[in-house]
């Protein structure tokens, strides 16, 4: 539906009101058919990606998980987490229908009128665990990111039933539930290489004690080369499980300030190591910087599940990792402090992890 505004908006505060306070998001802006990008979205040159920075011949590993018990699979997972911090998995056991329906649910949520979505803005939302927003931290950013999102922090099925938007709630819960097995398998494999033989209750809490799921919407952009969908960052999770559609635009940092595209592979999930696992593994597994470019002709969605420690957990290198005499590169930090630090600033590459460095 076309937004009902009478005159073209050019004034900065009008744009901010329209996008942020009124709940239209960049989607609303995109649907007005703007011919050029509002200046708030123009990123400094060094944050844009140029063709010469892309490594077309490179790609992150794609790992077939169908014969899970084959030690080669675990081996490939650990190698990928050490070398790339990013890989894709196929035959992971999450049914295709579940993936398709969560993508449909994402389109349904963003297709709601602004009045409906506005109910989940920070200032209106019935809970801090449900948040509709745009960009990343608009109040801290010099330039905005071309993206809207719904962020859902999972507490319990009952809370989700009561508070999550009904147009996507059941599909999101189903996706979370069906991905649990593969998440555990990935973590078990990764832990073995760290000399952690068993994931006991405490380890389970540290590795996957809480989950956040985001529905991301990147609307068609009039000048995609001048802005970003998501700026350079690493995730603060243990692991991120990302479902993307068939459009593409996610890039991972390679060597020499160059970037590697993560091509959509039908039915696959993108897995990446987050800062929490980098810290717990004392740097053995790496959380790699990534970013999303804006698209000039299509609306893109993605649905990451951030598998995290609990906010009240202290995280630091696991004792098993340091057993052999390796020196700790990170101190113990309260996970909620770490996350607060991440959300207080604009995306700034790998800088968040400095917070935990010794
Ligand atoms: C994120 C992210 C990538 C994408 O939400 O942290 O990196 O493809 N998303 O949307
Ligand atoms: Ni990310």
Short mmCIF file of C-alpha atoms and ligand atoms in Angstrom, two decimals:
data_model
loop_
_atom_site.label_atom_id
_atom_site.label_comp_id
_atom_site.label_asym_id
_atom_site.label_seq_id
_atom_site.Cartn_x
_atom_site.Cartn_y
_atom_site.Cartn_z
CA UNK A 1 0.00 0.00 0.00
CA UNK A 2 1.33 3.47 -0.88
CA UNK A 3 2.05 5.65 2.12
CA UNK A 4 -0.26 8.63 2.35
CA UNK A 5 1.91 11.68 2.36
CA UNK A 6 1.21 14.74 0.34
CA UNK A 7 4.55 16.25 -0.53
CA UNK A 8 7.93 14.68 -1.27
CA UNK A 9 9.91 14.42 1.93
CA UNK A 10 13.32 15.93 1.79
CA UNK A 11 13.75 17.41 5.22
CA UNK A 12 15.96 15.29 7.48
CA UNK A 13 13.74 15.23 10.50
CA UNK A 14 10.71 14.44 8.35
CA UNK A 15 12.50 11.47 6.86
CA UNK A 16 13.61 10.23 10.26
CA UNK A 17 10.05 10.56 11.58
CA UNK A 18 8.62 8.75 8.61
CA UNK A 19 11.11 5.89 8.73
CA UNK A 20 11.75 5.49 12.41
CA UNK A 21 8.93 6.95 14.50
CA UNK A 22 6.01 6.23 12.20
CA UNK A 23 7.10 2.67 11.56
CA UNK A 24 7.28 2.90 7.76
CA UNK A 25 10.88 1.76 7.76
CA UNK A 26 13.05 1.89 4.68
CA UNK A 27 10.46 -0.34 3.10
CA UNK A 28 8.04 2.59 3.21
CA UNK A 29 10.65 4.83 1.70
CA UNK A 30 11.51 2.32 -1.02
CA UNK A 31 7.85 1.94 -1.96
CA UNK A 32 7.49 5.66 -2.56
CA UNK A 33 9.63 5.07 -5.64
CA UNK A 34 12.43 7.45 -4.71
CA UNK A 35 14.74 8.29 -7.58
CA UNK A 36 17.73 8.90 -5.37
CA UNK A 37 19.01 7.90 -1.97
CA UNK A 38 18.25 10.25 0.96
CA UNK A 39 21.50 11.67 2.30
CA UNK A 40 21.16 9.94 5.67
CA UNK A 41 21.92 6.68 3.89
CA UNK A 42 25.01 7.79 2.03
CA UNK A 43 27.90 5.84 3.50
CA UNK A 44 31.48 7.13 3.54
CA UNK A 45 33.52 5.73 0.65
CA UNK A 46 35.46 3.34 2.85
CA UNK A 47 32.26 1.60 3.92
CA UNK A 48 31.05 0.93 0.40
CA UNK A 49 32.18 -2.07 -1.56
CA UNK A 50 33.70 -1.68 -5.00
CA UNK A 51 33.94 -4.31 -7.74
CA UNK A 52 37.72 -4.46 -7.37
CA UNK A 53 37.35 -5.59 -3.75
CA UNK A 54 35.34 -8.67 -4.64
CA UNK A 55 37.04 -12.06 -5.06
CA UNK A 56 34.78 -13.81 -7.57
CA UNK A 57 36.86 -16.99 -7.68
CA UNK A 58 36.66 -17.60 -3.92
CA UNK A 59 33.89 -19.24 -1.94
CA UNK A 60 33.26 -20.44 1.59
CA UNK A 61 32.92 -24.23 2.08
CA UNK A 62 29.62 -26.00 1.44
CA UNK A 63 29.29 -29.01 3.73
CA UNK A 64 26.84 -31.84 3.12
CA UNK A 65 25.57 -33.01 6.51
CA UNK A 66 23.62 -36.05 5.25
CA UNK A 67 26.08 -38.65 6.51
CA UNK A 68 26.49 -36.94 9.79
CA UNK A 69 28.24 -39.85 11.51
CA UNK A 70 31.08 -39.79 9.03
CA UNK A 71 34.03 -38.25 10.92
CA UNK A 72 34.94 -36.37 7.73
CA UNK A 73 31.85 -34.22 8.21
CA UNK A 74 32.89 -33.16 11.72
CA UNK A 75 36.40 -32.61 10.39
CA UNK A 76 35.13 -30.32 7.61
CA UNK A 77 33.01 -28.35 10.06
CA UNK A 78 35.92 -27.73 12.40
CA UNK A 79 38.28 -26.88 9.56
CA UNK A 80 35.78 -24.42 8.13
CA UNK A 81 35.20 -22.81 11.54
CA UNK A 82 38.95 -22.37 12.01
CA UNK A 83 39.87 -21.18 8.59
CA UNK A 84 36.79 -19.33 7.36
CA UNK A 85 34.51 -18.79 10.34
CA UNK A 86 31.74 -19.18 7.74
CA UNK A 87 30.29 -22.11 5.81
CA UNK A 88 27.06 -23.35 4.30
CA UNK A 89 25.39 -26.63 5.17
CA UNK A 90 23.09 -28.76 3.04
CA UNK A 91 21.03 -31.83 4.03
CA UNK A 92 20.99 -30.43 7.55
CA UNK A 93 17.68 -31.99 8.56
CA UNK A 94 15.61 -28.81 8.76
CA UNK A 95 12.72 -29.53 6.37
CA UNK A 96 12.54 -27.35 3.27
CA UNK A 97 8.87 -26.62 4.03
CA UNK A 98 9.87 -25.13 7.37
CA UNK A 99 12.41 -22.88 5.65
CA UNK A 100 9.91 -21.85 3.00
CA UNK A 101 7.22 -21.05 5.51
CA UNK A 102 9.47 -18.89 7.66
CA UNK A 103 10.44 -16.93 4.54
CA UNK A 104 6.75 -16.48 3.69
CA UNK A 105 6.05 -15.44 7.26
CA UNK A 106 8.80 -12.82 7.01
CA UNK A 107 7.20 -11.34 3.90
CA UNK A 108 3.85 -11.41 5.67
CA UNK A 109 5.16 -9.49 8.65
CA UNK A 110 6.80 -6.77 6.56
CA UNK A 111 3.72 -6.63 4.34
CA UNK A 112 1.62 -5.47 7.31
CA UNK A 113 0.55 -1.81 7.30
CA UNK A 114 2.86 0.55 9.22
CA UNK A 115 0.20 0.99 11.94
CA UNK A 116 0.47 -2.70 12.75
CA UNK A 117 4.26 -2.88 12.71
CA UNK A 118 4.53 0.33 14.73
CA UNK A 119 3.08 -1.53 17.73
CA UNK A 120 6.43 -3.32 17.97
CA UNK A 121 8.65 -0.23 17.91
CA UNK A 122 10.90 0.19 20.95
CA UNK A 123 8.62 2.79 22.55
CA UNK A 124 5.39 0.86 21.95
CA UNK A 125 6.33 -2.78 22.20
CA UNK A 126 4.75 -4.70 25.07
CA UNK A 127 8.13 -6.32 25.74
CA UNK A 128 11.79 -5.59 25.20
CA UNK A 129 12.01 -9.09 23.73
CA UNK A 130 10.03 -8.06 20.64
CA UNK A 131 11.39 -5.18 18.63
CA UNK A 132 10.63 -3.81 15.19
CA UNK A 133 13.20 -1.34 13.95
CA UNK A 134 15.23 -0.01 11.10
CA UNK A 135 18.98 0.31 10.45
CA UNK A 136 21.07 -0.97 13.42
CA UNK A 137 21.47 1.73 16.07
CA UNK A 138 20.16 4.88 14.34
CA UNK A 139 20.99 7.05 17.35
CA UNK A 140 24.69 6.11 17.16
CA UNK A 141 25.12 5.95 13.39
CA UNK A 142 26.62 8.62 11.15
CA UNK A 143 24.96 6.99 8.16
CA UNK A 144 21.96 4.70 8.28
CA UNK A 145 21.75 1.13 6.95
CA UNK A 146 19.17 0.21 4.30
CA UNK A 147 17.37 -2.43 6.34
CA UNK A 148 14.30 -3.03 8.51
CA UNK A 149 14.04 -5.83 11.05
CA UNK A 150 11.92 -7.61 13.60
CA UNK A 151 14.03 -8.97 16.43
CA UNK A 152 12.65 -11.68 18.72
CA UNK A 153 14.43 -12.81 21.86
CA UNK A 154 13.19 -16.26 22.79
CA UNK A 155 12.26 -16.75 26.42
CA UNK A 156 9.58 -19.44 26.33
CA UNK A 157 6.90 -20.81 24.07
CA UNK A 158 4.25 -19.18 26.27
CA UNK A 159 5.84 -15.77 26.05
CA UNK A 160 6.25 -16.10 22.30
CA UNK A 161 2.60 -17.12 21.93
CA UNK A 162 1.50 -14.11 23.91
CA UNK A 163 3.81 -11.46 22.46
CA UNK A 164 5.18 -12.35 19.03
CA UNK A 165 3.27 -11.06 16.00
CA UNK A 166 0.69 -13.72 15.08
CA UNK A 167 1.45 -13.41 11.34
CA UNK A 168 4.87 -15.01 11.80
CA UNK A 169 4.96 -16.47 15.32
CA UNK A 170 4.21 -20.13 14.61
CA UNK A 171 6.52 -20.37 11.60
CA UNK A 172 9.39 -18.75 13.48
CA UNK A 173 8.91 -21.08 16.46
CA UNK A 174 8.81 -24.08 14.15
CA UNK A 175 12.04 -22.98 12.47
CA UNK A 176 13.72 -22.55 15.85
CA UNK A 177 12.56 -25.95 17.00
CA UNK A 178 13.54 -27.80 13.83
CA UNK A 179 16.99 -26.30 13.78
CA UNK A 180 17.84 -27.41 17.30
CA UNK A 181 19.23 -30.81 16.29
CA UNK A 182 21.62 -29.44 13.72
CA UNK A 183 22.77 -26.68 16.10
CA UNK A 184 23.63 -29.31 18.73
CA UNK A 185 25.46 -31.43 16.18
CA UNK A 186 27.52 -28.51 15.00
CA UNK A 187 28.41 -27.54 18.55
CA UNK A 188 29.29 -31.11 19.51
CA UNK A 189 31.68 -31.39 16.59
CA UNK A 190 33.22 -28.02 17.31
CA UNK A 191 33.64 -28.84 21.02
CA UNK A 192 35.44 -32.13 20.35
CA UNK A 193 38.25 -30.33 18.60
CA UNK A 194 38.54 -28.03 21.62
CA UNK A 195 39.06 -31.02 23.87
CA UNK A 196 35.59 -30.54 25.38
CA UNK A 197 34.35 -34.12 25.44
CA UNK A 198 30.86 -33.59 26.72
CA UNK A 199 28.40 -30.72 26.60
CA UNK A 200 27.16 -30.75 30.19
CA UNK A 201 24.50 -28.43 31.55
CA UNK A 202 26.86 -25.57 32.18
CA UNK A 203 28.47 -25.82 28.75
CA UNK A 204 25.06 -26.06 27.15
CA UNK A 205 24.06 -22.82 28.80
CA UNK A 206 27.26 -21.11 27.70
CA UNK A 207 26.96 -22.33 24.15
CA UNK A 208 23.24 -22.15 23.53
CA UNK A 209 21.51 -20.87 26.65
CA UNK A 210 19.59 -18.18 24.79
CA UNK A 211 18.43 -17.46 21.26
CA UNK A 212 17.52 -14.41 19.28
CA UNK A 213 15.94 -14.58 15.87
CA UNK A 214 15.78 -11.68 13.45
CA UNK A 215 13.59 -11.25 10.41
CA UNK A 216 15.55 -8.93 8.12
CA UNK A 217 14.07 -6.99 5.23
CA UNK A 218 16.29 -5.21 2.70
CA UNK A 219 14.03 -3.28 0.33
CA UNK A 220 14.96 -2.35 -3.22
CA UNK A 221 17.29 0.61 -3.09
CA UNK A 222 17.54 3.47 -5.62
CA UNK A 223 21.36 3.82 -5.29
CA UNK A 224 22.61 0.54 -3.86
CA UNK A 225 26.26 1.42 -4.52
CA UNK A 226 26.13 4.42 -2.14
CA UNK A 227 24.84 2.63 0.94
CA UNK A 228 24.89 -0.72 2.77
CA UNK A 229 22.24 -3.25 3.79
CA UNK A 230 24.27 -4.11 6.88
CA UNK A 231 27.64 -2.56 7.64
CA UNK A 232 30.79 -4.51 8.48
CA UNK A 233 30.40 -6.46 11.68
CA UNK A 234 30.92 -9.78 13.35
CA UNK A 235 28.06 -11.39 15.27
CA UNK A 236 28.14 -11.52 19.06
CA UNK A 237 26.65 -15.02 19.08
CA UNK A 238 28.20 -18.42 19.67
CA UNK A 239 26.95 -19.55 16.26
CA UNK A 240 24.60 -17.91 13.79
CA UNK A 241 22.33 -20.00 11.57
CA UNK A 242 21.23 -17.85 8.67
CA UNK A 243 18.51 -18.54 6.17
CA UNK A 244 18.70 -16.31 3.11
CA UNK A 245 16.47 -16.14 0.06
CA UNK A 246 17.64 -16.52 -3.55
CA UNK A 247 18.77 -12.92 -4.07
CA UNK A 248 22.28 -12.77 -2.60
CA UNK A 249 24.29 -9.85 -1.30
CA UNK A 250 25.99 -11.24 1.80
CA UNK A 251 29.79 -10.82 1.73
CA UNK A 252 32.42 -12.24 4.03
CA UNK A 253 35.86 -10.71 4.56
CA UNK A 254 38.68 -12.44 2.70
CA UNK A 255 42.35 -11.47 2.48
CA UNK A 256 43.69 -8.03 1.72
CA UNK A 257 40.57 -6.02 2.30
CA UNK A 258 38.67 -8.10 -0.21
CA UNK A 259 35.25 -9.70 0.10
CA UNK A 260 33.78 -13.09 -0.80
CA UNK A 261 30.15 -13.49 -1.82
CA UNK A 262 27.98 -16.09 -0.09
CA UNK A 263 25.86 -17.31 -2.99
CA UNK A 264 22.33 -18.49 -2.22
CA UNK A 265 22.23 -22.29 -2.34
CA UNK A 266 18.69 -23.57 -2.39
CA UNK A 267 17.78 -25.41 0.83
CA UNK A 268 21.04 -24.55 2.57
CA UNK A 269 21.76 -22.68 5.78
CA UNK A 270 24.70 -20.35 6.29
CA UNK A 271 26.58 -20.96 9.53
CA UNK A 272 29.01 -18.54 11.08
CA UNK A 273 31.09 -18.40 14.22
CA UNK A 274 30.27 -15.46 16.48
CA UNK A 275 32.44 -13.53 18.92
CA UNK A 276 31.30 -15.60 21.91
CA UNK A 277 32.69 -18.78 20.33
CA UNK A 278 35.85 -17.00 19.26
CA UNK A 279 36.33 -16.00 22.90
CA UNK A 280 35.42 -19.41 24.36
CA UNK A 281 37.76 -21.17 21.91
CA UNK A 282 40.52 -18.64 22.74
CA UNK A 283 40.64 -17.57 19.11
CA UNK A 284 40.80 -21.01 17.54
CA UNK A 285 37.43 -20.52 15.85
CA UNK A 286 37.05 -17.12 14.27
CA UNK A 287 34.11 -14.78 13.98
CA UNK A 288 34.62 -13.23 10.59
CA UNK A 289 33.48 -9.81 9.51
CA UNK A 290 30.61 -9.74 7.07
CA UNK A 291 28.25 -7.24 5.47
CA UNK A 292 25.25 -7.04 3.19
CA UNK A 293 25.06 -4.88 0.08
CA UNK A 294 21.82 -3.20 -0.90
CA UNK A 295 20.00 -4.39 -4.03
CA UNK A 296 18.83 -2.13 -6.85
CA UNK A 297 16.04 -4.31 -8.20
CA UNK A 298 14.68 -6.72 -5.60
CA UNK A 299 13.57 -6.91 -1.98
CA UNK A 300 15.75 -9.34 -0.03
CA UNK A 301 14.99 -11.11 3.24
CA UNK A 302 17.09 -13.17 5.62
CA UNK A 303 16.36 -14.92 8.90
CA UNK A 304 19.31 -15.43 11.25
CA UNK A 305 19.05 -17.38 14.49
CA UNK A 306 21.67 -16.12 16.91
CA UNK A 307 22.58 -18.94 19.28
CA UNK A 308 23.99 -17.25 22.37
CA UNK A 309 25.12 -17.73 25.97
CA UNK A 310 22.56 -16.55 28.53
CA UNK A 311 22.84 -12.83 29.34
CA UNK A 312 23.83 -13.72 32.93
CA UNK A 313 26.68 -16.03 31.87
CA UNK A 314 30.34 -15.14 32.32
CA UNK A 315 32.18 -16.04 29.14
CA UNK A 316 35.89 -16.57 28.63
CA UNK A 317 38.25 -19.18 27.15
CA UNK A 318 37.21 -22.71 28.20
CA UNK A 319 39.59 -24.37 30.71
CA UNK A 320 39.90 -27.37 28.34
CA UNK A 321 41.35 -25.10 25.67
CA UNK A 322 43.96 -23.68 28.02
CA UNK A 323 44.88 -27.05 29.55
CA UNK A 324 47.88 -27.53 27.30
CA UNK A 325 49.45 -24.32 28.56
CA UNK A 326 48.04 -21.95 25.95
CA UNK A 327 47.80 -18.41 27.26
CA UNK A 328 44.35 -16.84 27.54
CA UNK A 329 43.82 -14.07 25.01
CA UNK A 330 40.48 -13.03 26.51
CA UNK A 331 39.26 -12.28 30.00
CA UNK A 332 36.01 -13.38 31.61
CA UNK A 333 33.21 -10.97 30.74
CA UNK A 334 29.53 -10.89 31.58
CA UNK A 335 27.79 -11.75 28.33
CA UNK A 336 25.11 -9.07 28.77
CA UNK A 337 27.86 -6.44 29.14
CA UNK A 338 29.43 -7.68 25.93
CA UNK A 339 26.11 -7.45 24.08
CA UNK A 340 25.38 -3.99 25.50
CA UNK A 341 28.75 -2.84 24.24
CA UNK A 342 27.90 -4.14 20.75
CA UNK A 343 24.52 -2.41 20.65
CA UNK A 344 25.78 0.92 21.96
CA UNK A 345 27.83 1.68 18.85
CA UNK A 346 27.40 1.62 15.09
CA UNK A 347 28.68 -1.46 13.24
CA UNK A 348 32.46 -1.21 13.27
CA UNK A 349 33.93 -4.41 11.91
CA UNK A 350 35.69 -6.62 14.43
CA UNK A 351 36.07 -3.97 17.11
CA UNK A 352 33.54 -5.39 19.57
CA UNK A 353 35.83 -8.25 20.53
CA UNK A 354 38.45 -5.80 21.85
CA UNK A 355 36.10 -5.47 24.82
CA UNK A 356 37.10 -8.95 25.97
CA UNK A 357 40.79 -8.92 25.01
CA UNK A 358 43.39 -9.12 27.74
C1 LIG B 1 23.10 -10.21 10.63
C2 LIG B 1 23.66 -10.47 9.29
C3 LIG B 1 23.31 -11.16 7.03
C4 LIG B 1 22.23 -11.23 6.01
O1 LIG B 1 21.87 -10.05 10.74
O2 LIG B 1 23.89 -10.18 11.60
O3 LIG B 1 24.85 -10.48 9.16
O4 LIG B 1 22.47 -11.86 4.98
N1 LIG B 1 22.82 -10.71 8.29
O5 LIG B 1 21.15 -10.69 6.23
NI1 LIG B 2 25.81 -10.76 11.04
#
